Amino acid sequence: MNTMEIAKIKRVVKDTQRIKTFILDIDVSAIPGQFVMVWLPDVDEKPMSVSYTSGDMGITILELGDFTRRLCELKVGGKIGIRGPMGRGFKVYGDRLLLVGGGVGMAPLAPLAEDAIKEGKEVTAIVGAITAKELLFVERLKKAGVRVFVSTDDGTAGYKGFTTDVLQELLQKETFDQCFTCGPEIMMFKVLNIAEDKEIPTQASLHRYFKCGIGICGHCVLDGTGLRVCKEGPTFRDKELRKSHEFGYYWRNAAGQKIYFGVKK
Ligand SMILES: Cc1cc2nc3c(=O)[nH]c(=O)nc-3n(C[C@H](O)[C@H](O)[C@H](O)COP(=O)(O)OP(=O)(O)OC[C@H]3O[C@@H](n4cnc5c(N)ncnc54)[C@H](O)[C@@H]3O)c2cc1C
Ligand code: FES
């Protein structure tokens, strides 16, 4: 849906030191993995995953720059513009699901877990953050009936290290029908490699710089594929991502310059 709705903030939850969830007075009935374009008058319009997908919708914001800072200043009763839901959500077909989320990447994965549990599926989640205070939605997942493993870079909660270390160890002992991941791209790239070795089909939710958000400008195309992250994504199957020489290596900023995640290919 491309028309804009003006939504009122019903509730604000401080999830972590840097992350807040805004519950709005509109129901957009999104599929987990879909996003909305959020408009702040006189500031900008930017993409955000829908973190509460049915009933009153929610978005979960990590404060980074000007837009997210201005958004995080809003209080109950404040108004924002919402276009969406847009893009392709996750597609679930297995019974034993594995979720790997890093930081605010848990935003689209939490509603996926809740819906899957309601449908009688078995869900395991590996939730990672830099430190214990930045872990997102751990209690929400446990309350829904998800088996949760935690990792923190500094060891202040759960395993000291990365989600991908926990994943590697878990897959020595167990298998899953599907894996879903969202978070830093280096993490998702490793998740894909590890899951692929065990022949577990994986879907990842990608983050690219969006301009139009509706498939017109071409700014978010994944090199080598022609796939637009805002239209054919943001969730992609492993096979689609393998066709791109961009995934895991670089993204393009607002000016279209390549920004490498780590080493150049
Ligand atoms: C499909 C999708 C879903 C997203 N879901 C969430 C979410 O649930 N929660 C959340 O906190 N963030 C989410 N983001 C990222 C969010 O849109 C940006 O972090 C936010 O726009 C940052 O803006 P800023 O002005 O505060 O920071 P800036 O300082 O301007 O930017 C910080 C970083 O945010 C990213 N960013 C900035 N502008 C955009 C843009 N127009 N499109 C995409 N990325 C941008 C860039 O990586 C940039 O380096 C999502 C992005 C995409 C593409
Ligand atoms: S942001 Fe314009 S085509 Fe995706």
CSV table of C-alpha atoms and ligand atoms in Angstrom, one decimal:
chain,number,residue,atom,x,y,z
A,1,MET,CA,0.0,0.0,0.0
A,2,ASN,CA,1.5,3.3,-1.0
A,3,THR,CA,-0.9,5.8,0.6
A,4,MET,CA,0.2,7.5,3.8
A,5,GLU,CA,-1.6,7.0,7.0
A,6,ILE,CA,-1.1,9.4,10.0
A,7,ALA,CA,-0.6,7.3,13.1
A,8,LYS,CA,-0.7,8.3,16.7
A,9,ILE,CA,1.8,6.9,19.2
A,10,LYS,CA,-0.1,4.8,21.9
A,11,ARG,CA,2.8,3.5,23.8
A,12,VAL,CA,6.6,3.9,24.0
A,13,VAL,CA,8.7,1.1,25.4
A,14,LYS,CA,12.4,1.6,26.2
A,15,ASP,CA,13.8,-1.9,25.2
A,16,THR,CA,17.5,-1.2,25.8
A,17,GLN,CA,19.7,1.9,26.4
A,18,ARG,CA,19.6,2.7,22.7
A,19,ILE,CA,16.5,1.0,21.4
A,20,LYS,CA,12.8,2.0,21.8
A,21,THR,CA,9.6,0.5,20.5
A,22,PHE,CA,6.7,2.7,19.4
A,23,ILE,CA,3.2,1.1,19.4
A,24,LEU,CA,0.9,3.0,17.0
A,25,ASP,CA,-2.9,3.2,16.8
A,26,ILE,CA,-3.0,1.6,13.3
A,27,ASP,CA,-3.2,-2.0,12.2
A,28,VAL,CA,-1.3,-2.6,8.9
A,29,SER,CA,-1.5,-6.4,9.1
A,30,ALA,CA,2.1,-6.9,7.9
A,31,ILE,CA,3.9,-10.2,7.2
A,32,PRO,CA,6.9,-10.5,9.5
A,33,GLY,CA,9.9,-9.2,7.5
A,34,GLN,CA,7.9,-6.5,5.7
A,35,PHE,CA,8.8,-2.8,6.4
A,36,VAL,CA,7.0,0.5,6.5
A,37,MET,CA,8.3,3.9,5.4
A,38,VAL,CA,8.2,6.2,8.4
A,39,TRP,CA,7.7,10.0,7.8
A,40,LEU,CA,8.7,12.7,10.2
A,41,PRO,CA,7.4,16.0,8.9
A,42,ASP,CA,10.3,18.4,8.1
A,43,VAL,CA,12.9,15.7,8.8
A,44,ASP,CA,12.8,12.7,6.4
A,45,GLU,CA,11.2,9.4,5.5
A,46,LYS,CA,13.0,6.2,6.3
A,47,PRO,CA,12.4,2.4,6.2
A,48,MET,CA,11.7,0.5,9.4
A,49,SER,CA,10.8,-3.2,9.9
A,50,VAL,CA,7.4,-3.9,11.5
A,51,SER,CA,8.2,-5.4,14.9
A,52,TYR,CA,4.5,-5.9,15.9
A,53,THR,CA,2.7,-7.1,12.8
A,54,SER,CA,-0.9,-7.7,13.9
A,55,GLY,CA,-3.2,-5.6,16.0
A,56,ASP,CA,-1.6,-2.2,16.9
A,57,MET,CA,1.5,-2.1,14.8
A,58,GLY,CA,4.9,-1.4,16.3
A,59,ILE,CA,8.3,-0.2,15.1
A,60,THR,CA,11.5,-0.7,17.1
A,61,ILE,CA,14.2,2.0,16.6
A,62,LEU,CA,17.9,2.0,17.3
A,63,GLU,CA,19.1,5.6,17.8
A,64,LEU,CA,21.8,6.2,15.3
A,65,GLY,CA,21.7,9.6,13.5
A,66,ASP,CA,19.4,12.6,13.1
A,67,PHE,CA,16.3,10.8,11.9
A,68,THR,CA,16.2,8.1,14.6
A,69,ARG,CA,17.2,10.6,17.3
A,70,ARG,CA,14.2,12.8,16.3
A,71,LEU,CA,12.0,9.8,16.2
A,72,CYS,CA,13.1,8.6,19.6
A,73,GLU,CA,12.3,12.0,21.1
A,74,LEU,CA,8.6,11.5,20.3
A,75,LYS,CA,6.2,10.8,23.2
A,76,VAL,CA,2.7,9.2,23.6
A,77,GLY,CA,0.2,11.2,21.5
A,78,GLY,CA,2.9,12.2,18.9
A,79,LYS,CA,2.1,11.6,15.3
A,80,ILE,CA,4.1,10.1,12.4
A,81,GLY,CA,3.3,9.2,8.8
A,82,ILE,CA,3.3,5.5,7.8
A,83,ARG,CA,3.4,4.1,4.2
A,84,GLY,CA,3.1,0.3,4.0
A,85,PRO,CA,3.5,-2.5,4.7
A,86,MET,CA,5.9,-2.9,1.8
A,87,GLY,CA,8.3,-5.5,0.4
A,88,ARG,CA,8.4,-9.2,0.7
A,89,GLY,CA,8.1,-10.8,4.2
A,90,PHE,CA,9.6,-14.1,5.3
A,91,LYS,CA,8.1,-17.3,4.0
A,92,VAL,CA,7.8,-20.1,6.5
A,93,TYR,CA,7.3,-23.7,5.4
A,94,GLY,CA,9.2,-25.9,7.9
A,95,ASP,CA,8.3,-27.1,11.4
A,96,ARG,CA,11.6,-26.6,13.2
A,97,LEU,CA,12.8,-23.1,12.8
A,98,LEU,CA,16.0,-21.4,13.7
A,99,LEU,CA,16.3,-17.6,14.1
A,100,VAL,CA,19.6,-15.8,14.3
A,101,GLY,CA,19.3,-12.1,15.2
A,102,GLY,CA,21.9,-9.4,16.0
A,103,GLY,CA,21.0,-6.1,17.7
A,104,VAL,CA,18.0,-4.4,16.3
A,105,GLY,CA,17.9,-7.2,13.7
A,106,MET,CA,15.6,-9.0,16.1
A,107,ALA,CA,12.8,-6.5,15.1
A,108,PRO,CA,11.4,-8.5,12.1
A,109,LEU,CA,12.3,-11.9,13.7
A,110,ALA,CA,10.3,-11.6,16.9
A,111,PRO,CA,6.9,-11.4,15.2
A,112,LEU,CA,8.0,-14.3,12.9
A,113,ALA,CA,8.7,-16.4,16.0
A,114,GLU,CA,5.4,-15.5,17.7
A,115,ASP,CA,3.3,-16.4,14.6
A,116,ALA,CA,5.2,-19.6,14.1
A,117,ILE,CA,4.7,-20.7,17.8
A,118,LYS,CA,0.9,-20.0,17.4
A,119,GLU,CA,1.0,-22.3,14.4
A,120,GLY,CA,2.5,-25.1,16.5
A,121,LYS,CA,6.0,-24.9,15.1
A,122,GLU,CA,9.2,-25.4,17.2
A,123,VAL,CA,11.2,-22.2,17.3
A,124,THR,CA,14.8,-21.7,18.5
A,125,ALA,CA,16.4,-18.3,18.5
A,126,ILE,CA,20.0,-17.2,18.9
A,127,VAL,CA,20.0,-13.5,20.0
A,128,GLY,CA,23.2,-11.5,20.0
A,129,ALA,CA,24.2,-8.0,21.1
A,130,ILE,CA,27.4,-6.2,22.0
A,131,THR,CA,26.5,-6.3,25.7
A,132,ALA,CA,23.8,-7.6,28.0
A,133,LYS,CA,21.9,-4.2,28.2
A,134,GLU,CA,21.5,-4.2,24.4
A,135,LEU,CA,19.9,-7.6,24.0
A,136,LEU,CA,16.5,-7.1,22.3
A,137,PHE,CA,13.3,-9.1,22.8
A,138,VAL,CA,14.8,-12.0,24.8
A,139,GLU,CA,11.9,-11.9,27.4
A,140,ARG,CA,9.3,-11.5,24.6
A,141,LEU,CA,10.6,-14.6,22.8
A,142,LYS,CA,10.7,-16.7,26.0
A,143,LYS,CA,7.2,-15.6,26.9
A,144,ALA,CA,6.0,-16.8,23.4
A,145,GLY,CA,7.6,-20.2,24.0
A,146,VAL,CA,10.8,-19.8,22.0
A,147,ARG,CA,13.9,-21.6,23.1
A,148,VAL,CA,16.5,-18.8,23.4
A,149,PHE,CA,20.3,-18.8,23.3
A,150,VAL,CA,22.1,-15.6,24.0
A,151,SER,CA,25.5,-14.3,23.0
A,152,THR,CA,27.2,-11.0,23.9
A,153,ASP,CA,30.5,-9.7,22.5
A,154,ASP,CA,31.7,-8.7,25.9
A,155,GLY,CA,30.4,-11.8,27.8
A,156,THR,CA,28.0,-9.9,30.1
A,157,ALA,CA,25.2,-12.4,29.3
A,158,GLY,CA,25.2,-15.8,27.7
A,159,TYR,CA,28.0,-17.0,25.5
A,160,LYS,CA,31.0,-14.6,25.2
A,161,GLY,CA,31.4,-14.2,21.5
A,162,PHE,CA,29.2,-14.1,18.4
A,163,THR,CA,25.8,-15.6,17.4
A,164,THR,CA,27.6,-17.5,14.7
A,165,ASP,CA,29.8,-19.3,17.3
A,166,VAL,CA,26.6,-20.5,19.1
A,167,LEU,CA,25.1,-21.4,15.7
A,168,GLN,CA,28.1,-23.5,14.7
A,169,GLU,CA,28.0,-25.4,18.0
A,170,LEU,CA,24.2,-25.9,17.9
A,171,LEU,CA,24.3,-27.3,14.4
A,172,GLN,CA,26.8,-30.0,15.5
A,173,LYS,CA,24.0,-31.5,17.6
A,174,GLU,CA,20.7,-30.5,16.0
A,175,THR,CA,19.2,-29.8,12.6
A,176,PHE,CA,16.4,-27.4,11.5
A,177,ASP,CA,14.0,-27.1,8.5
A,178,GLN,CA,14.7,-23.5,8.0
A,179,CYS,CA,16.9,-20.7,9.3
A,180,PHE,CA,16.0,-16.9,9.3
A,181,THR,CA,18.5,-14.2,10.0
A,182,CYS,CA,18.6,-10.4,10.4
A,183,GLY,CA,21.4,-8.2,11.7
A,184,PRO,CA,24.8,-7.0,10.7
A,185,GLU,CA,25.5,-8.2,7.1
A,186,ILE,CA,28.8,-9.9,8.1
A,187,MET,CA,26.9,-11.9,10.6
A,188,MET,CA,24.2,-12.9,8.0
A,189,PHE,CA,26.9,-13.8,5.5
A,190,LYS,CA,28.5,-16.2,8.0
A,191,VAL,CA,25.0,-17.6,9.0
A,192,LEU,CA,24.4,-18.4,5.4
A,193,ASN,CA,27.7,-20.2,5.0
A,194,ILE,CA,27.3,-22.2,8.2
A,195,ALA,CA,23.6,-23.2,7.5
A,196,GLU,CA,24.5,-24.0,3.8
A,197,ASP,CA,27.1,-26.5,5.0
A,198,LYS,CA,24.3,-28.3,6.9
A,199,GLU,CA,21.9,-27.9,4.0
A,200,ILE,CA,19.5,-25.7,5.9
A,201,PRO,CA,17.6,-23.3,3.7
A,202,THR,CA,18.1,-19.7,4.9
A,203,GLN,CA,16.3,-16.4,4.4
A,204,ALA,CA,18.0,-13.1,5.4
A,205,SER,CA,16.5,-9.7,5.7
A,206,LEU,CA,18.8,-7.2,4.1
A,207,HIS,CA,19.5,-3.5,4.9
A,208,ARG,CA,20.3,-1.2,2.0
A,209,TYR,CA,20.0,2.6,1.6
A,210,PHE,CA,16.4,3.3,0.5
A,211,LYS,CA,15.4,6.4,-1.5
A,212,CYS,CA,12.0,5.8,-3.0
A,213,GLY,CA,11.2,2.6,-1.1
A,214,ILE,CA,8.8,1.5,-3.8
A,215,GLY,CA,11.0,0.0,-6.5
A,216,ILE,CA,11.3,3.1,-8.8
A,217,CYS,CA,14.7,4.7,-8.3
A,218,GLY,CA,16.9,1.6,-8.5
A,219,HIS,CA,19.2,2.8,-5.7
A,220,CYS,CA,18.8,-0.4,-3.6
A,221,VAL,CA,19.4,-3.0,-6.4
A,222,LEU,CA,21.7,-5.8,-5.4
A,223,ASP,CA,24.6,-5.8,-7.9
A,224,GLY,CA,24.6,-8.9,-10.2
A,225,THR,CA,21.0,-9.7,-9.6
A,226,GLY,CA,18.7,-6.8,-10.6
A,227,LEU,CA,16.8,-7.5,-7.4
A,228,ARG,CA,15.6,-4.4,-5.6
A,229,VAL,CA,15.8,-4.8,-1.8
A,230,CYS,CA,12.8,-2.5,-1.3
A,231,LYS,CA,10.6,-4.5,-3.7
A,232,GLU,CA,11.8,-8.1,-4.2
A,233,GLY,CA,13.2,-8.0,-0.6
A,234,PRO,CA,14.1,-7.0,2.0
A,235,THR,CA,13.9,-10.8,2.7
A,236,PHE,CA,15.8,-13.0,0.3
A,237,ARG,CA,16.5,-16.7,-0.1
A,238,ASP,CA,20.0,-18.0,0.1
A,239,LYS,CA,20.0,-18.9,-3.6
A,240,GLU,CA,19.1,-15.4,-4.5
A,241,LEU,CA,21.8,-13.9,-2.4
A,242,ARG,CA,24.4,-16.2,-3.8
A,243,LYS,CA,23.8,-14.7,-7.2
A,244,SER,CA,25.0,-11.3,-5.9
A,245,HIS,CA,28.7,-10.4,-5.6
A,246,GLU,CA,27.6,-7.6,-3.3
A,247,PHE,CA,26.0,-9.6,-0.5
A,248,GLY,CA,28.5,-9.8,2.4
A,249,TYR,CA,31.0,-7.4,0.9
A,250,TYR,CA,29.6,-3.9,0.4
A,251,TRP,CA,26.5,-1.6,0.3
A,252,ARG,CA,26.0,1.7,-1.4
A,253,ASN,CA,25.5,5.0,0.6
A,254,ALA,CA,23.1,7.8,-0.4
A,255,ALA,CA,25.6,9.0,-3.0
A,256,GLY,CA,25.9,5.5,-4.5
A,257,GLN,CA,29.4,4.9,-3.3
A,258,LYS,CA,30.4,1.4,-2.4
A,259,ILE,CA,31.0,1.0,1.4
A,260,TYR,CA,32.8,-2.2,2.2
A,261,PHE,CA,31.8,-4.2,5.3
A,262,GLY,CA,35.3,-5.5,5.7
A,263,VAL,CA,37.8,-6.7,3.2
A,264,LYS,CA,37.4,-6.0,-0.5
A,265,LYS,CA,36.6,-9.1,-2.6
B,1,LIG,C1,14.3,-2.8,5.1
B,1,LIG,C2,14.8,-2.0,6.3
B,1,LIG,C3,14.4,-2.2,7.6
B,1,LIG,C4,14.9,-1.4,8.6
B,1,LIG,N1,14.4,-1.6,9.9
B,1,LIG,C5,14.9,-1.0,10.9
B,1,LIG,C6,14.4,-1.2,12.2
B,1,LIG,O1,13.5,-2.0,12.4
B,1,LIG,N2,14.9,-0.4,13.2
B,1,LIG,C7,15.9,0.5,13.0
B,1,LIG,O2,16.4,1.1,14.0
B,1,LIG,N3,16.4,0.7,11.8
B,1,LIG,C8,15.9,0.0,10.7
B,1,LIG,N4,16.4,0.2,9.5
B,1,LIG,C9,17.5,1.2,9.3
B,1,LIG,C10,17.0,2.6,9.3
B,1,LIG,O3,16.2,2.9,8.2
B,1,LIG,C11,18.2,3.5,9.4
B,1,LIG,O4,19.0,3.1,10.5
B,1,LIG,C12,17.8,4.9,9.7
B,1,LIG,O5,17.2,5.4,8.6
B,1,LIG,C13,19.0,5.7,10.2
B,1,LIG,O6,18.7,7.0,10.0
B,1,LIG,P1,19.4,8.2,10.8
B,1,LIG,O7,19.2,9.5,10.2
B,1,LIG,O8,19.0,8.1,12.3
B,1,LIG,O9,20.9,7.8,10.8
B,1,LIG,P2,22.1,8.2,9.8
B,1,LIG,O10,23.2,8.7,10.6
B,1,LIG,O11,21.5,9.1,8.7
B,1,LIG,O12,22.4,6.8,9.1
B,1,LIG,C14,23.0,5.7,9.9
B,1,LIG,C15,23.0,4.5,9.0
B,1,LIG,O13,21.6,4.2,8.8
B,1,LIG,C16,21.4,3.7,7.5
B,1,LIG,N5,20.4,4.6,6.8
B,1,LIG,C17,20.3,5.9,6.8
B,1,LIG,N6,19.4,6.4,6.0
B,1,LIG,C18,18.8,5.3,5.4
B,1,LIG,C19,17.8,5.0,4.5
B,1,LIG,N7,17.1,6.0,3.9
B,1,LIG,N8,17.5,3.7,4.1
B,1,LIG,C20,18.2,2.7,4.7
B,1,LIG,N9,19.2,2.9,5.6
B,1,LIG,C21,19.5,4.1,6.0
B,1,LIG,C22,22.7,3.7,6.8
B,1,LIG,O14,23.3,2.4,7.0
B,1,LIG,C23,23.5,4.7,7.6
B,1,LIG,O15,24.9,4.5,7.6
B,1,LIG,C24,15.9,-0.5,8.4
B,1,LIG,C25,16.4,-0.3,7.1
B,1,LIG,C26,15.9,-1.0,6.0
B,1,LIG,C27,16.4,-0.8,4.7
B,2,FES,S1,14.8,2.4,-2.9
B,2,FES,FE1,14.2,3.0,-4.9
B,2,FES,S2,14.1,1.1,-5.9
B,2,FES,FE2,14.5,0.6,-3.9
